[in-house]
C-alpha cells in the first residue's frame, strides 16, 4: 500500500501533513500564508487562508496535467483557386470545431488561467483514424458535413484538417489563489470549504465536488472541477433554508451541513448528472437542547459534534438513505471531526487540541472502537531541539536560511557577544513594545465555529473557549508578567504557554521564535546572566515553548488511505522516529529489515561461529551418522481423501483415496509417486503419476469446490489434467504446498526464480514461473513446451514482464504496479517453500459484472417481464446464466465485496443516462440510445471485490498502469540503467528512470507526450520502442538510447489494412503485433538504418498475446488449442523454427493451457548449445563447441548450501 | 541483493556443531587405559541422545559390574542432559579452548543435580513436553494439539536423526502466527545464568508492546536481567547459539529463527571474559 497524507492546520495557521508511513508531521513550506481551513483529496488540497481567499494546491505527479485543444481548418474547392479558404455563405466557419457550428480561430484560444502554459505551438494532426494522411493532414469529403476520407477523390469538394495544441497545468505543489474575479459578485468571504464527490462519477475524469460556506451562511458550489480543469470554472450559489456555518462532503453522494441554530441539512438528489444535488432535508440536532456545531461525512457514515463537544454517530446512513435513522452518542469530547477514505475518522480533542485517530473502524463496524492520540513530533520541532542541543549560544545556527530578522535582532541586541553583519540591516520590530494580548491567534480564531456559536448563544463561558489555553483573562495578564520576570524558567512550563499572539505576519517567523525560546530556556538552566536576560525578553514574546505539544485547529483525511488491517506508526513515542524516517527514505529494492544491523550481525556471527567451532574439527566423527537409509525406511507417505473428476464419461466427482509416497533416490535426490485409489464396478483400482513428471499444479478455486489440477506432459497434450477436490480450502492448500515442494525437490529446484525465468499469469491472476534450460530454445530440436515445469509464486497479477537482468514487474487487475522483490513463495506457500523476507501483503481489486435485461411491450413499455424464450432478466454477459444481485458471489472465497452494486456506464457502445443499452433483440449489438427498432435493453451492474494475499512483490506507487515493458538484454550484458517503459491506465506513455538490477523499482516516471492515449508498448534490442495507440495504429519512438532514455519523437506506422492492433512485442530485432481479431503480424524490413520497417506480414490467427524474447524467440498465448481429450482456451505456445535468418519460424509447439492470459519470455537470453553438423566442423564452429560445456559448468549450483555439514 | 535469506539462519542453527573430547573420569576403574573420544556434537540435540558411541567406546575398557548410569561433567560441573547441548556449552565452556573437554562418569550419579535418563523415550517425553509448553505460550497450544500423533513423531524423529527437512516440514506450523498480531502470544524463552542457583528465568513476555511496537532482546533483558545490558563496564555476555545478537534484534524474529527444536529461545548470560 503506498503512503498517503493526512493534512492538518495548527492553531497558528501552519499547514502540516503526516504520511501514513511516516512518524512526523511535515511542515508545508509552500504555504506562505496562514490557513484556517483545509480539505484534502488524493490529488490536491483546497484551503481557505486568513485573507479569506481560496487556495488550491495540486500535488505534483510524474504525469502532467495536459489538455489537448483542437480546431478544424475548413476549405472548399473552386475551379479558380482550387482548395481555398473561400467558403460558400452557407458553409461553416473557416476555423471551427468538429461540428462546424462553433467559430474557433487559432487566435481565440486563451489559457484558462495564469497557472497554465502552452507546451508548444499549433501543429497539424496527420493521423486520421490510425492511418497517416497525405501531406498536410487534409481529409476530404463531398460536402460539409459528411464522411471524410484521407484520399482525395474526383468529387471531393471540401476538405478539412485538424490542428492541435497542448496546454499544461504548471502550478503544482504550490498554493495558488483561485481568482475571485471569476466568481462575480461574491457577497462575503469564505468561511468553510469541503471537497469530495469523486466516487460519484468517472466521467469526466477526476470530477470533484467543492462546497464552500460564506461568513453570512450562504453555500456555494464550484462547478466544473475535473482532472483537466483542476481549478474549476465558477461558483454557483446553492440556496439554503437558513444560515449554514459548516459543511462536509464525502467521497460519494453524502453532503451534510450545519445551521447556526444547530440543526443539520442533508443534500438530496446528488447523482452522476447532478453533483450539486437538488434539495435539502433537515435533520434534528442529536441533542434537542444542544445544537450541532460540526458535521463530517464519509461514504456511509456521518459524525457530528454538538456545542458541548459531545461526539455523535449517525446510524443507518447510506446512499439510499442519506439522512440515516438515529444518533448514537460516542465517547470523547472533540472540537471537530473529519472522515477520510475508507470512512476512517480523525478528530481534534477539545481538551488538549491533539489529533486523535478512531481505531477499529471497519466496514462492519463503522463507528470504530476507541480514540487514539496521534502523538508525533513536527519536523520543525525536531530541528530546533537538535539545534538547541548542539549550539545554544550561536544564534545563527538556530535559523535556516528562511528565518527573518526580527527575532534575531532581539537576541543580538541583548547579547551583543555575537556581532553579526546582518544586525545592521535589522528592522526594528514595532510589535515588541506592544503589550501582548492573550487570545487565540487571529488566523484561527474564526475557524472555531463552535466557539462562535457558543459565544452567540452565551451558553459557554469564556473560560471554556478552547485553544492553546488562550483564554487567560486580560486582567490577570500583568500578574503573569510579573511571575515571568521572577522566574524565567517557569515561562516555559506548559501551563502558562500558548495564548500570546505576537502578531507576526509571517509563519516562518513564529517558527524561528520557537527555536529561540527553547534555546534560551537551555541558557537559563545554565544561569548565564547574559542569556537569562535574553530568556526573559524572548519568553514574554513567545511563551509557548518547546515542550508544548502541537495544538491543532483543523484536519482533513480526504486524501489519507488507512486500511483497516494496516499498522500505523503514529502512536509511538518520538524516540524511534529518526531511525525509521531515515529508513523509509531508502530505495525499496532492499527493505529496511534486511539491511538492519542486527540481522547483519547475526549472519556474520553465525558464520564466524561455524568457522570457529567446526572448521578445524571436520575430521571429528559426527555424533549422529547420516546413514544411507534403504528405501524401505525413507519412504514417507501422506494420505488423504479427496474427490476426483473421473476421466471417463459421464464425468463426475468421485470419492478417492489420495496418497503421496516420497522417497530418496540413489543420489540422495527426492522423488515420489502420486496414487489415486478409486473404485470402479466394485473393483479397487488406482491411477498414478510420478512426481518428477508433474509439470504444474494449478489451484482452481471456486465458490463450491476447492479443486486443483495436476498436469504432466501427457496430460498437457490431452488438455485433460488430473482434477482433484479437497474437502476444505485449508486441506487443498496443504496438499498443494506439499506437492509443490515435492515436485521442486524432485527437480532440484529451490530458492528464488532465476533471472532467465519465464513468467506466466492465468486468468485467475495466479503467477507461475518456469526455469528455462538451454535446450528450451535449441534448434532444430528444442525441449517440447509441454515438458516445461512451472511452479507457482505468490501474488495476484494480470501482467508480468521481465528481462534477463532479473528486473521483474507486474500489474494487478486494479492497475497497481508491482516490482518483484527477488523472493519466492508467499500466498499459500509457507515455511520452506517460501522466502521469509521479501514477502509482502498484496491486494487487488476487480469488478464483477451482471446484466439487467428488459423487453419492451406496448402496454407497459420496458419491463422485467421477458418472453418465455428470453434470457434471464438478471444474467451474465452471455445471458445463459442467471446472475442476480443477491446470488452473485465473489469469484472465489479469497475475494470479498468492497462496494455495493452500481450501474456501470463505461460499457463499450455507450449508454443512456440510466445506463441502458438498446438493441433490436437479444443477443445483438447494443447501442447507447433508443431507436424505434429497439425492443430490448440491458444495463450492466458492477460490484467491486478485493483480494488480499502475500507474495514477493512490492508496490510501485502512485501511477496505475495498464502495460509495461523492460529492455531485453543479452546473456552477458551489463547494462547500468535498464530501460523500462509503461502505459498508465489513462493511456499516458511513461519511462521509468533509475531502474538497475539492484534497484529494480527505479526512482521516478518521465512522461512522454502523445497525441492520443496508448494501450500497449514494447522495447526491444538497441532501445527500439514500439507502441500501439488506442486507435489501433502503431508508433515507433525515434532516437531512444541510454543517453536519451525517452527518445525524441513518434513515427506513425499504419496498422495492417482493416485491422486494429492491440498489442506489440519487440525482441532483439523482431517486431510482432497482435490485432483485435486475434491475428499475429510480423514487421518486415526492420533494419538499423530503417527501424520502422516496411510492411506487415500475417503469421497466424488464433493469437491473444505475443511475447518476443531477447533471442527473437516468439511465444504466444493461443486462443483455442484442441487436445486429444479436450480443448483449452488460453494456451502457452512457442514458435518453432525461428532462426536468425528465419525470424518467422514455421509452426507452433503447444504448452500448458487452460486459462492462461499472459506470458513473458523476455528474461530468457540463454543461447541454446549449437548442434554440430559434421559438415560444419570448421574452425569457427569448433570455438562454439568448445564454449558450450564451459557454460554448463558455470551454471549456478541449484542446491548450493552455505554450510557444509 | 546479496543478503542471505533468513532461512539460512535456520540451517546454520540446526547444523551447528561443537567439537568435544570425552575423557573417562580418573575415578572410574578400568581394565586398561581409556583413550579419549572425539565427537562433533549437534548444538540443538541432547547429550544423552548423541553419546551412544561414547558409551560404547568406554564400555570396552570397563567391567560390566562397574557400570552404572552414564553422566557427564565439565570442570566439576555436572552437565544437565535435559538442556540442549549448545546451551550447556555456551553456559559453561564458551570461553574455554576447543575442543570442549567433557569428563565421562559411570558411577556416583549426582542425584541432586541431574535427572535420570534411562532410555531415549525419557528424552522424547522431555522434548515433546517442551514443545507443548512453548506452543501453549505461542498459540494457546492450538497448533500442537491440532497435530496428529505421527506429526509429533515426525518432529522427534527429525531431531533424533538430524533430518532438518523432516523436522522443519512440521515445525514451520509451530512458527506461524496471525499477521495482524505481529507475533506470538508470548515468547517461549528461558534465560540461564551460571551465577545463580535458580535454574532459569521464564515469564510471560509478549513480542509486541501495547502500542504495537515490536519488542527487542534489549527490552526483554531490561525487564528480566537489567544487569546484562549495562554497557560500561560490560559484565555479561548474552549468548544464543554461541553468538551475541544485538540488543535491538526483535524478540519475535529471534523466537522464530534462533529457537531450539524444543521451540524455546534459550538465552545464556555468562560473565564477560575479564581480559
Coordinates of N, CA and C in Angstrom, one line a residue, chain A residues 828-908:
Chain A
X828 N -0.2 -19.3 -0.4 CA -0.3 -20.4 0.5 C 1.0 -21.1 0.7
X829 N 2.0 -20.7 0.0 CA 3.3 -21.3 0.3 C 3.9 -20.7 1.5
X830 N 4.2 -21.6 2.5 CA 4.7 -21.1 3.7 C 5.9 -21.9 4.1
X831 N 6.6 -21.6 5.1 CA 7.7 -22.4 5.6 C 8.8 -22.5 4.5
X832 N 9.2 -23.7 4.3 CA 10.3 -23.9 3.4 C 10.1 -23.6 1.9
X833 N 8.8 -23.5 1.5 CA 8.5 -23.3 0.1 C 8.5 -21.8 -0.2
X834 N 8.9 -21.0 0.8 CA 8.7 -19.6 0.6 C 9.9 -18.9 1.3
X835 N 10.4 -17.8 0.7 CA 11.4 -17.0 1.4 C 10.7 -16.3 2.5
X836 N 11.4 -16.0 3.6 CA 10.8 -15.4 4.7 C 10.7 -13.9 4.7
X837 N 11.8 -13.3 4.2 CA 11.7 -11.9 4.0 C 11.3 -11.7 2.5
X838 N 11.2 -10.5 2.1 CA 10.8 -10.3 0.7 C 9.4 -10.6 0.3
X839 N 8.6 -11.0 1.3 CA 7.2 -11.3 1.1 C 6.4 -10.2 1.7
X840 N 5.5 -9.7 0.9 CA 4.7 -8.5 1.4 C 3.2 -8.8 1.1
X841 N 2.4 -8.0 1.8 CA 1.0 -8.1 1.5 C 0.7 -7.5 0.2
X842 N -0.2 -8.2 -0.6 CA -0.6 -7.7 -1.9 C -2.1 -7.7 -2.0
X843 N -2.7 -6.6 -2.5 CA -4.1 -6.6 -2.6 C -4.4 -6.3 -4.1
X844 N -5.6 -6.8 -4.5 CA -6.0 -6.5 -5.8 C -7.6 -6.3 -5.8
X845 N -8.0 -5.5 -6.7 CA -9.5 -5.2 -6.8 C -9.9 -5.4 -8.2
X846 N -11.1 -6.1 -8.3 CA -11.6 -6.1 -9.7 C -13.2 -6.1 -9.6
X847 N -13.8 -5.9 -10.7 CA -15.2 -5.7 -10.7 C -15.9 -7.0 -11.2
X848 N -17.0 -7.3 -10.6 CA -17.8 -8.4 -11.1 C -19.0 -7.8 -11.8
X849 N -19.4 -8.3 -13.0 CA -20.4 -7.6 -13.7 C -21.6 -8.5 -13.9
X850 N -22.8 -8.0 -13.8 CA -24.0 -8.7 -14.1 C -24.9 -7.8 -15.0
X851 N -25.8 -8.4 -15.7 CA -26.6 -7.6 -16.6 C -28.1 -7.6 -16.2
X852 N -28.7 -6.5 -16.3 CA -30.1 -6.4 -16.1 C -30.8 -6.3 -17.5
X853 N -31.6 -7.2 -17.9 CA -32.2 -7.2 -19.2 C -33.7 -6.9 -19.2
X854 N -34.1 -6.1 -20.1 CA -35.6 -5.8 -20.2 C -36.1 -5.9 -21.6
X855 N -37.4 -6.2 -21.7 CA -38.0 -6.2 -23.1 C -39.1 -5.2 -23.1
X856 N -39.3 -4.6 -24.2 CA -40.4 -3.6 -24.4 C -41.7 -4.3 -24.8
X857 N -42.8 -3.8 -24.2 CA -44.1 -4.2 -24.7 C -45.0 -3.0 -24.8
X858 N -46.0 -3.1 -25.6 CA -46.7 -1.9 -26.0 C -47.5 -1.3 -24.8
X859 N -47.8 -2.2 -23.8 CA -48.7 -1.7 -22.7 C -47.8 -1.0 -21.7
X860 N -46.8 -1.6 -21.2 CA -46.1 -1.1 -20.0 C -44.7 -0.5 -20.4
X861 N -44.4 -0.6 -21.7 CA -43.0 -0.1 -22.0 C -42.0 -1.2 -21.6
X862 N -40.8 -0.7 -21.2 CA -39.8 -1.7 -20.8 C -40.1 -2.3 -19.4
X863 N -40.1 -3.6 -19.3 CA -40.3 -4.2 -18.0 C -39.4 -5.4 -17.9
X864 N -39.4 -5.9 -16.7 CA -38.5 -7.1 -16.5 C -39.3 -8.3 -16.8
X865 N -40.5 -8.2 -17.5 CA -41.2 -9.4 -17.9 C -40.7 -9.7 -19.4
X866 N -39.9 -10.7 -19.6 CA -39.4 -11.0 -20.9 C -40.3 -12.1 -21.6
X867 N -39.9 -12.5 -22.7 CA -40.6 -13.6 -23.4 C -40.2 -14.9 -22.8
X868 N -41.0 -15.9 -22.9 CA -40.6 -17.2 -22.3 C -39.2 -17.7 -22.9
X869 N -38.9 -17.3 -24.1 CA -37.7 -17.7 -24.7 C -36.5 -16.8 -24.4
X870 N -36.8 -15.7 -23.7 CA -35.8 -14.8 -23.4 C -34.7 -15.3 -22.4
X871 N -33.7 -14.5 -22.3 CA -32.7 -14.8 -21.3 C -33.2 -14.4 -19.9
X872 N -32.4 -14.8 -18.9 CA -32.8 -14.4 -17.6 C -32.9 -12.8 -17.5
X873 N -33.7 -12.3 -16.7 CA -33.8 -10.9 -16.6 C -32.6 -10.3 -15.9
X874 N -31.9 -11.1 -15.1 CA -30.6 -10.8 -14.5 C -29.7 -11.9 -14.9
X875 N -28.7 -11.5 -15.6 CA -27.8 -12.6 -16.2 C -26.4 -12.2 -16.3
X876 N -25.5 -13.1 -16.7 CA -24.2 -12.8 -17.0 C -24.2 -12.2 -18.5
X877 N -23.0 -11.9 -19.0 CA -22.9 -11.2 -20.3 C -23.5 -12.1 -21.4
X878 N -23.4 -13.4 -21.3 CA -23.9 -14.3 -22.3 C -25.4 -14.4 -22.2
X879 N -26.0 -14.1 -21.1 CA -27.4 -14.3 -20.9 C -27.8 -15.7 -20.6
X880 N -26.8 -16.6 -20.5 CA -27.2 -18.0 -20.3 C -27.3 -18.4 -18.9
X881 N -26.6 -17.6 -18.0 CA -26.6 -18.0 -16.6 C -27.3 -16.9 -15.8
X882 N -28.2 -17.3 -14.9 CA -28.8 -16.3 -14.1 C -27.9 -15.8 -13.1
X883 N -27.8 -14.4 -13.0 CA -27.0 -13.8 -12.0 C -27.8 -12.6 -11.5
X884 N -28.3 -12.8 -10.3 CA -29.0 -11.7 -9.6 C -28.0 -11.0 -8.7
X885 N -28.5 -9.9 -8.2 CA -27.6 -9.1 -7.3 C -27.4 -10.0 -6.0
X886 N -28.4 -10.7 -5.6 CA -28.2 -11.5 -4.4 C -27.4 -12.8 -4.5
X887 N -27.6 -13.5 -5.7 CA -27.0 -14.8 -5.7 C -25.6 -14.7 -6.3
X888 N -25.2 -13.5 -6.8 CA -23.8 -13.5 -7.4 C -22.8 -13.3 -6.3
X889 N -21.8 -14.2 -6.3 CA -20.8 -14.2 -5.3 C -19.5 -13.8 -5.8
X890 N -18.6 -13.3 -5.0 CA -17.2 -13.0 -5.5 C -16.6 -14.3 -6.2
X891 N -15.6 -14.1 -7.0 CA -15.1 -15.2 -7.8 C -14.6 -16.3 -7.0
X892 N -14.1 -16.1 -5.9 CA -13.6 -17.2 -5.0 C -13.7 -16.8 -3.6
X893 N -13.6 -17.7 -2.7 CA -13.6 -17.3 -1.3 C -12.6 -16.3 -0.9
X894 N -11.5 -16.1 -1.7 CA -10.5 -15.1 -1.3 C -10.9 -13.7 -1.6
X895 N -12.0 -13.6 -2.4 CA -12.4 -12.2 -2.7 C -13.5 -11.8 -1.8
X896 N -13.5 -10.6 -1.4 CA -14.7 -10.1 -0.6 C -15.2 -8.8 -1.2
X897 N -16.5 -8.6 -1.1 CA -17.1 -7.4 -1.7 C -16.6 -6.2 -1.0
X898 N -16.3 -5.2 -1.7 CA -15.9 -3.9 -1.1 C -16.8 -2.8 -1.6
X899 N -17.8 -3.1 -2.4 CA -18.7 -2.0 -2.7 C -20.1 -2.6 -2.9
X900 N -21.0 -1.7 -3.1 CA -22.4 -2.2 -3.5 C -22.5 -2.3 -5.0
X901 N -23.6 -2.9 -5.4 CA -23.9 -2.9 -6.9 C -24.1 -1.5 -7.4
X902 N -23.5 -1.2 -8.5 CA -23.8 0.1 -9.0 C -23.9 0.0 -10.6
X903 N -24.6 0.9 -11.2 CA -24.7 0.9 -12.6 C -23.4 1.3 -13.2
X904 N -23.0 0.5 -14.2 CA -21.7 0.7 -14.9 C -22.0 1.5 -16.2
X905 N -21.5 2.7 -16.3 CA -21.8 3.5 -17.5 C -20.7 3.3 -18.6
X906 N -19.6 2.7 -18.2 CA -18.4 2.7 -19.1 C -18.5 1.4 -19.9
X907 N -19.5 1.2 -20.6 CA -19.7 -0.1 -21.4 C -19.4 0.3 -22.9
X908 N -18.8 -0.6 -23.6 CA -18.5 -0.4 -25.0 C -19.8 -0.2 -25.7

